[in-house]
Short mmCIF file of C-alpha atoms in Angstrom, two decimals:
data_model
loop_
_atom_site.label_atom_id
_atom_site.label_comp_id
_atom_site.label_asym_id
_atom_site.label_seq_id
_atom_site.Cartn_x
_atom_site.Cartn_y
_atom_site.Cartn_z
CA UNK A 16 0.03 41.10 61.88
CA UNK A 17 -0.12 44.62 61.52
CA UNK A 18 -2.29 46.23 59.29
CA UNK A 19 -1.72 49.24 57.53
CA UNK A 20 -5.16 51.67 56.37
CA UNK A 21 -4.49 52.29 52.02
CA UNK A 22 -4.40 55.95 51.05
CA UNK A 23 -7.16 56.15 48.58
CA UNK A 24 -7.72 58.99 46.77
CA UNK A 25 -10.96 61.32 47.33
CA UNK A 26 -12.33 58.29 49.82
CA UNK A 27 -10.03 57.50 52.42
CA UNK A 28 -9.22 61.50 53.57
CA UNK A 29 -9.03 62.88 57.71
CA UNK A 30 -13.06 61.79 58.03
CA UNK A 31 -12.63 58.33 56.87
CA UNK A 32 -9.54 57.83 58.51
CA UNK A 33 -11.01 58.83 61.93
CA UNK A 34 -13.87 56.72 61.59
CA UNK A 35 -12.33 54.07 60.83
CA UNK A 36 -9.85 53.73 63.19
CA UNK A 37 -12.14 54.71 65.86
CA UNK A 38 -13.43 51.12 64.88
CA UNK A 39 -10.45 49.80 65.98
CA UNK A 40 -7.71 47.36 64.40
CA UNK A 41 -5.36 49.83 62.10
CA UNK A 42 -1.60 50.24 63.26
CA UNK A 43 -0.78 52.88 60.63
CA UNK A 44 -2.76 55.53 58.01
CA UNK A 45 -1.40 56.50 54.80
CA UNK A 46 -2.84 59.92 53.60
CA UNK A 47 -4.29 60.51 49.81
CA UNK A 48 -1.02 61.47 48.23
CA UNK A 49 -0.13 65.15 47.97
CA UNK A 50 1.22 65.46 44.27
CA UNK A 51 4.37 67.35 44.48
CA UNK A 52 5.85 69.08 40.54
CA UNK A 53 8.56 72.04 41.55
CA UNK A 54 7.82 73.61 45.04
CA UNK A 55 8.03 72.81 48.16
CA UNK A 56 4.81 73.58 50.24
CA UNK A 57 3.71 75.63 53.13
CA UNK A 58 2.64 74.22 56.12
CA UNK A 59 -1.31 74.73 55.18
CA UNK A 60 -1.16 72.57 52.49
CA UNK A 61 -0.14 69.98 54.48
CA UNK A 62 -2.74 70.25 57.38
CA UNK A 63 -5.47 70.56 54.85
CA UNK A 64 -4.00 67.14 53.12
CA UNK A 65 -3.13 65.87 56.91
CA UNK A 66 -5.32 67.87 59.50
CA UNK A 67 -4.13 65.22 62.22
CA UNK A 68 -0.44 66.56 62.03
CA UNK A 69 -2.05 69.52 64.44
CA UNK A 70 -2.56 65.93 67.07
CA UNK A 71 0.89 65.15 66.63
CA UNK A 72 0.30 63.42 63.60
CA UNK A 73 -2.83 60.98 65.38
CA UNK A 74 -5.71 60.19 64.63
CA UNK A 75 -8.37 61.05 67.28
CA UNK A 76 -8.10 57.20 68.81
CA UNK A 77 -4.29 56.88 68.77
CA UNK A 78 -3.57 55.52 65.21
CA UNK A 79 -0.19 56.93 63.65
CA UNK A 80 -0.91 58.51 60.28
CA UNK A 81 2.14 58.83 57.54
CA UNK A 82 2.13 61.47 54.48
CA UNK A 83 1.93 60.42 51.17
CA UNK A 84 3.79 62.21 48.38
CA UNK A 85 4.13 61.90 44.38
CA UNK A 86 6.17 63.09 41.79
CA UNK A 87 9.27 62.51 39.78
CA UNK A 88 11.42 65.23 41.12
CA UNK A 89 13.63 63.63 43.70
CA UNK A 90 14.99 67.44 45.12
CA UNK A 91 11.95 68.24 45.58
CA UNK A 92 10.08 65.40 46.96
CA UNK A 93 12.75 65.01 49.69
CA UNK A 94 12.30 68.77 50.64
CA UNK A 95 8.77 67.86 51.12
CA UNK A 96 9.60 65.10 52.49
CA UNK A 97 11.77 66.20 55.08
CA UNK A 98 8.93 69.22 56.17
CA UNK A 99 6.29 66.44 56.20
CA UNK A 100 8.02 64.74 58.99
CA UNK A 101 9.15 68.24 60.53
CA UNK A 102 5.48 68.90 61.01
CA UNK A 103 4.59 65.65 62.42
CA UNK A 104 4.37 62.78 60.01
CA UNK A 105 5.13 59.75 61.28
CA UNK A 106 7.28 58.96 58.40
CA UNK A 107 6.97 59.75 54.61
CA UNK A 108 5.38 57.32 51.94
CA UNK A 109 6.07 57.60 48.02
CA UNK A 110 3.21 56.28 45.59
CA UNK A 111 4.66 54.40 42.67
CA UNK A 112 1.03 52.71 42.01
CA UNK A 113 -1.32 55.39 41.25
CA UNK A 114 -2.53 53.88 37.78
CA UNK A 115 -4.76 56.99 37.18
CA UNK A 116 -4.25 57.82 33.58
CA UNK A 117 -3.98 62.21 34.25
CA UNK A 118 -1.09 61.15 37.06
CA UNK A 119 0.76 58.79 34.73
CA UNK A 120 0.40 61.12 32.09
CA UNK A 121 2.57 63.55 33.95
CA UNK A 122 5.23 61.01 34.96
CA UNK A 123 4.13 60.41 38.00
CA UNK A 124 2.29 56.81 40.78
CA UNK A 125 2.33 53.81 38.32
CA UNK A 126 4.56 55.09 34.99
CA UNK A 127 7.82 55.49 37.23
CA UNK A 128 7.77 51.42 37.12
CA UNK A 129 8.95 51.63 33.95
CA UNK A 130 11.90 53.23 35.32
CA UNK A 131 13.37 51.60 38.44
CA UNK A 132 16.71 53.48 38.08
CA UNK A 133 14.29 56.86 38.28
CA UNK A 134 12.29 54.81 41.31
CA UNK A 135 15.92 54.77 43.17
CA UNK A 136 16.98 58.54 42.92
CA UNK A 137 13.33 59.44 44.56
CA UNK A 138 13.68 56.90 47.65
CA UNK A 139 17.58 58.02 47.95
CA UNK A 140 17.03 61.18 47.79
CA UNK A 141 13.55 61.50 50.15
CA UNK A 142 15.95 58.57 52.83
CA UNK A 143 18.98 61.18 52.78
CA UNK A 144 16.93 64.08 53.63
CA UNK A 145 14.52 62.49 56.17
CA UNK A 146 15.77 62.08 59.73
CA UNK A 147 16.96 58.36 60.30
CA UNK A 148 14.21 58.11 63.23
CA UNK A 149 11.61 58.33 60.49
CA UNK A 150 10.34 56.00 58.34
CA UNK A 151 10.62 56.29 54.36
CA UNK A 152 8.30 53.63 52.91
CA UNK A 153 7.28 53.09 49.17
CA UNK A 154 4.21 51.83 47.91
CA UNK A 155 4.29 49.89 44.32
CA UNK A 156 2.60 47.68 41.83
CA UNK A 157 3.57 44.48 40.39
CA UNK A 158 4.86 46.77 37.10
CA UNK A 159 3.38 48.71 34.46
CA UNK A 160 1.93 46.26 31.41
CA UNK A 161 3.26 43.29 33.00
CA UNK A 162 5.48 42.19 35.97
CA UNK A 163 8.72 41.55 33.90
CA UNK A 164 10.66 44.53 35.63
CA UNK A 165 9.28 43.33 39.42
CA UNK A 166 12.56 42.28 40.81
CA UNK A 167 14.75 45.23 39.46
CA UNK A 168 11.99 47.65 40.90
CA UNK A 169 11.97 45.88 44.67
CA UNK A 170 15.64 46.05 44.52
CA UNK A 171 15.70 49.52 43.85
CA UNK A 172 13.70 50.81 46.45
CA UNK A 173 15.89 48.42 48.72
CA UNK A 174 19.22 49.52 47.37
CA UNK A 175 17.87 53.26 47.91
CA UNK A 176 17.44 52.81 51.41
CA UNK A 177 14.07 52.80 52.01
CA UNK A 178 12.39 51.51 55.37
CA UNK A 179 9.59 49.28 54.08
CA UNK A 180 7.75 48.33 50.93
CA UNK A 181 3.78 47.95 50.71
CA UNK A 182 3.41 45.66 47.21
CA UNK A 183 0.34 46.11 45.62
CA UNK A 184 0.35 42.49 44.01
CA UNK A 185 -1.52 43.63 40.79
CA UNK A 186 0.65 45.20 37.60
CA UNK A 187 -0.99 49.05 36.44
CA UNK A 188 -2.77 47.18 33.72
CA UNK A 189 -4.16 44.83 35.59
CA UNK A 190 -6.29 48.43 37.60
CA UNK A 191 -8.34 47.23 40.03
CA UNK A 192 -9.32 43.66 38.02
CA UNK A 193 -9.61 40.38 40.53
CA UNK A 194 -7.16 38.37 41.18
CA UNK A 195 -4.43 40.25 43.20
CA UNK A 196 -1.48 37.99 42.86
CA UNK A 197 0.11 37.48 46.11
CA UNK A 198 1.65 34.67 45.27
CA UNK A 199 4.20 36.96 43.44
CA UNK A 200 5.15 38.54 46.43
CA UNK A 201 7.40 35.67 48.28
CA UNK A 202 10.30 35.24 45.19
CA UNK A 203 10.27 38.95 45.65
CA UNK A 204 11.11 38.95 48.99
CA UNK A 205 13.59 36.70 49.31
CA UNK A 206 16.79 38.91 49.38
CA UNK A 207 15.22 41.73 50.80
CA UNK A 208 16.66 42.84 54.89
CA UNK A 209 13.19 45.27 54.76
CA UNK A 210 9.60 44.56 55.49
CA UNK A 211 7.34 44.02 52.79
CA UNK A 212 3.69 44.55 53.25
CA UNK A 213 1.00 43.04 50.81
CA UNK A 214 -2.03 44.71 49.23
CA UNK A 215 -4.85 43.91 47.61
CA UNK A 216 -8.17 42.07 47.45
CA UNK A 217 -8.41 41.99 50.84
CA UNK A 218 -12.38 41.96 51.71
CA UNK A 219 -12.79 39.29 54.13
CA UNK A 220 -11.02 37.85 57.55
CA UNK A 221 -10.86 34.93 55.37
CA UNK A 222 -8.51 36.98 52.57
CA UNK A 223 -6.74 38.37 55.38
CA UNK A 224 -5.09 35.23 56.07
CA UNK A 225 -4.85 33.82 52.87
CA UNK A 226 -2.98 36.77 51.66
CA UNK A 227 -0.91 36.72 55.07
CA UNK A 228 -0.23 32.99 53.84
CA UNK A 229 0.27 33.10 50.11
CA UNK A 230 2.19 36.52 50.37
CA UNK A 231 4.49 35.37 52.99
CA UNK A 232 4.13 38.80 54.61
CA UNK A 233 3.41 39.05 57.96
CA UNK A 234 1.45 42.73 57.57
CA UNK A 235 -1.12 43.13 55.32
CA UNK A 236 -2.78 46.90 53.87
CA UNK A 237 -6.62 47.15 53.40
CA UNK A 238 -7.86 49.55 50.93
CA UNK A 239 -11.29 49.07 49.44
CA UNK A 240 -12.10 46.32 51.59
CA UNK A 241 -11.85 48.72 54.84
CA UNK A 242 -14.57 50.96 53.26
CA UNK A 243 -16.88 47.91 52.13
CA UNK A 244 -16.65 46.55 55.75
CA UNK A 245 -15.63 49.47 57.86
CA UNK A 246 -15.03 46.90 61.41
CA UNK A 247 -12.86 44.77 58.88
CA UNK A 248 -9.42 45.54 60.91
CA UNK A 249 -11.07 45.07 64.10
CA UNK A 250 -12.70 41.62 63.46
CA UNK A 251 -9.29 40.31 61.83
CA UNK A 252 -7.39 41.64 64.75
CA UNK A 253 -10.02 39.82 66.95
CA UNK A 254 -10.22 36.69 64.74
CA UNK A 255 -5.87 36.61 65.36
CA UNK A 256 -6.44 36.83 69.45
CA UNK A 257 -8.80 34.68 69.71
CA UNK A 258 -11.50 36.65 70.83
CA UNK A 259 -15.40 36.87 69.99
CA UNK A 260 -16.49 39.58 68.02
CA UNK A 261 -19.87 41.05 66.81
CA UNK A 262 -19.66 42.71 63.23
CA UNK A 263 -21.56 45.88 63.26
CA UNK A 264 -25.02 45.88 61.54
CA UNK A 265 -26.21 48.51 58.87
CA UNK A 266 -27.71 51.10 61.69
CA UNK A 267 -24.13 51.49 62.88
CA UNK A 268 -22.88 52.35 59.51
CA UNK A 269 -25.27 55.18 59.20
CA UNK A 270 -24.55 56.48 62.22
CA UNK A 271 -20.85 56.42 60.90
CA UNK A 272 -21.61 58.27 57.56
CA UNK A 273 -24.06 60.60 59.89
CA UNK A 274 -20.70 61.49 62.59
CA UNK A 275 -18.85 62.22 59.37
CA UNK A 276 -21.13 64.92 58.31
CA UNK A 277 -19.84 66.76 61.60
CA UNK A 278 -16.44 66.92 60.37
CA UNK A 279 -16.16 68.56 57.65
CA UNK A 280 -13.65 70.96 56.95
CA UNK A 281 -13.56 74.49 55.62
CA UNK A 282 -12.19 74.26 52.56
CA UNK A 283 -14.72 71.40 51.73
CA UNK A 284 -17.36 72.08 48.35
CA UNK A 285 -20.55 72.53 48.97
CA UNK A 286 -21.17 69.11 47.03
CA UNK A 287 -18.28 67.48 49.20
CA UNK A 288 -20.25 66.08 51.41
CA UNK A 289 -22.71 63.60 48.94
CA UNK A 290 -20.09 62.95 46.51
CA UNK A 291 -17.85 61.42 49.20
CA UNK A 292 -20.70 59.55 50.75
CA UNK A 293 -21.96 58.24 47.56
CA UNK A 294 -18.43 56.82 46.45
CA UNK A 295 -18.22 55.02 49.88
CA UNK A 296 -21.57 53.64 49.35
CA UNK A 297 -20.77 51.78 46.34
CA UNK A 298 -18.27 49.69 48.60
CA UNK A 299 -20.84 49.22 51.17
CA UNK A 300 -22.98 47.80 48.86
CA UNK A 301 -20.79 44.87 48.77
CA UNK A 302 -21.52 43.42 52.25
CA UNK A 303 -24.72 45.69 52.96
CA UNK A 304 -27.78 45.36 51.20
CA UNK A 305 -29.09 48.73 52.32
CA UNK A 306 -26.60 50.65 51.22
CA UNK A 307 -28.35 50.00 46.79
CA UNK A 308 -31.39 51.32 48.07
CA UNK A 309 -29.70 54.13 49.83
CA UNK A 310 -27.37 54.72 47.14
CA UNK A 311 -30.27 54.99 44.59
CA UNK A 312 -32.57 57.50 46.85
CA UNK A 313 -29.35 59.81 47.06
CA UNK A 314 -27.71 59.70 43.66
CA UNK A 315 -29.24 62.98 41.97
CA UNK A 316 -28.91 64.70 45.62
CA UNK A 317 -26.55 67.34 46.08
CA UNK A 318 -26.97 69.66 49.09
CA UNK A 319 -25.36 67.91 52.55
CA UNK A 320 -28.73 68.81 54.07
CA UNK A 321 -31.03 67.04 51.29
CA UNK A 322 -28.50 63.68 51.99
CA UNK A 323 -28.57 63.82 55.77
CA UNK A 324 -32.39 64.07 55.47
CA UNK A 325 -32.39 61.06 53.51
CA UNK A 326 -29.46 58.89 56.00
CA UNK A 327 -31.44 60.10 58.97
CA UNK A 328 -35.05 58.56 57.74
CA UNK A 329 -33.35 55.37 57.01
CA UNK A 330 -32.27 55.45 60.17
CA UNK A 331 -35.41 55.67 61.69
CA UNK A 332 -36.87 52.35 59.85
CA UNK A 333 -33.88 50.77 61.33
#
């Protein structure tokens, strides 16, 4: 099994990703997508998007990490494309799930599922421009109101030429909403030469497995389950070898939102720092009791020094 680190927007950016795979277990990171209309950009905007592309493209503990981009244009995406991997991607992603409403709006993530024909000019063209060496992967939903137009979308990105397919088994309706249907996944699959990986509701070892079962995919990508339990890769990979593993306890996770506060970056707000570690608190609050009363001490905070004030007296009562 290899799993795969989601790209989730304003959450999962270089701080997160570090951490996380510092924890050990991820094989691959997908970035927050870098919405591409009608230019092809310079090389800053993809360090401040990507800052580990100035590593080679690595995280600091080894971990490959892989550009996303989205847009309808398919010029233009595979110029971008093509200057992603010049600067060190490992490999280009394109986001045809992003169900948020101002993205959609402007024909781009989710709505292209209504158009698989538009879905197979993007991965051409992005495949035809990118070096054959490199990876072109596409990341989708089950469809837009309902899953009717699954099959002709898969085949699409297939037919286009792309390398691999994460399926996010829930339709852009469907959001975020339990269950994530991987049972859909396997009829799917069944004419496809490229590997699919499955997405979605992933929280526990437990779901790991299931999903690995039910999907009939062998690799698996964890998005808000990664930031709920941030050792979640590293106990599945564990729980798969056999091996005995100690989950890390609520101390450790403030010592992980505390190293974050170190790496910030320049172009970061002033309010970067609490808004990020509020939104990762709400997962936490799903396997760590701590984190509500946390969570409520912090909410009307603002200032990065007022919040680490706050993180580092918890601490102390630890």
């Amino acid at each position: 099994m290899k799993i795969t680190l989601a790209p989730m927007e304003g959450v999962v950016d270089f701080q997160m990703r570090k951490l996380l795979t510092k924890l050990g277990g991820y094989d691959l990171c997908v970035t927050e997508f870098l919405r591409v209309v009608d230019i092809t950009f310079p090389r800053k905007k993809f360090l401040s998007n990507c800052p580990e592309l100035a590593d080679g493209g690595y995280t600091s503990s080894g971990t490959p990490v892989r550009i996303q981009l989205l847009g309808q244009n398919p010029s233009v995406l595979a110029a971008n494309a093509r200057k992603a991997v010049l600067l060190g991607s490992h490999g280009v992603d394109l986001n045809f799930g992003c169900p948020a409403k101002t993205v959609n709006k402007n024909k781009g993530g989710a709505v292209l599922l209504k158009e698989p024909d538009q879905i197979y000019e993007i991965v051409k063209a992005v495949r035809d421009n990118v070096p054959s060496e490199h990876e072109v992967s596409a990341k989708i939903r089950l469809g837009y109101d309902d899953d009717s137009n699954s099959q002709a979308i898969v085949d699409a990105v297939q037919k286009a030429g792309a390398s691999s397919l994460v399926i996010h088994a829930r339709t852009k309706r469907d959001g975020y909403s339990p269950p994530a249907y991987w049972e859909k996944i396997p009829p799917l699959k069944t004419n496809l030469s490229m590997p699919v990986i499955a997405n979605g509701e992933i929280w526990t070892v437990e779901d790991a497995f299931a999903c690995q079962t039910r999907s009939s995919c062998e690799d698996i990508m964890i998005g808000r389950g990664a930031l709920a339990r941030p050792d979640l890769a590293a106990e599945i990979k564990a729980t798969l070898n056999n091996q005995p593993y100690q989950p890390i306890v609520w101390a450790d996770v403030l010592h992980l939102i505390l190293e974050s506060s170190r790496e910030l970056l320049p172009h970061h707000t002033p309010h970067y720092f609490s808004s990020r570690i509020k939104q990762w608190l709400v997962y936490l609050k799903r396997q760590y009791p701590e984190a509500s009363e946390l969570f409520t001490q912090i909410r009307l905070m603002h200032r990065k020094d007022e919040v680490i004030e706050a993180l580092e007296s918890q601490l102390s009562r630890q």
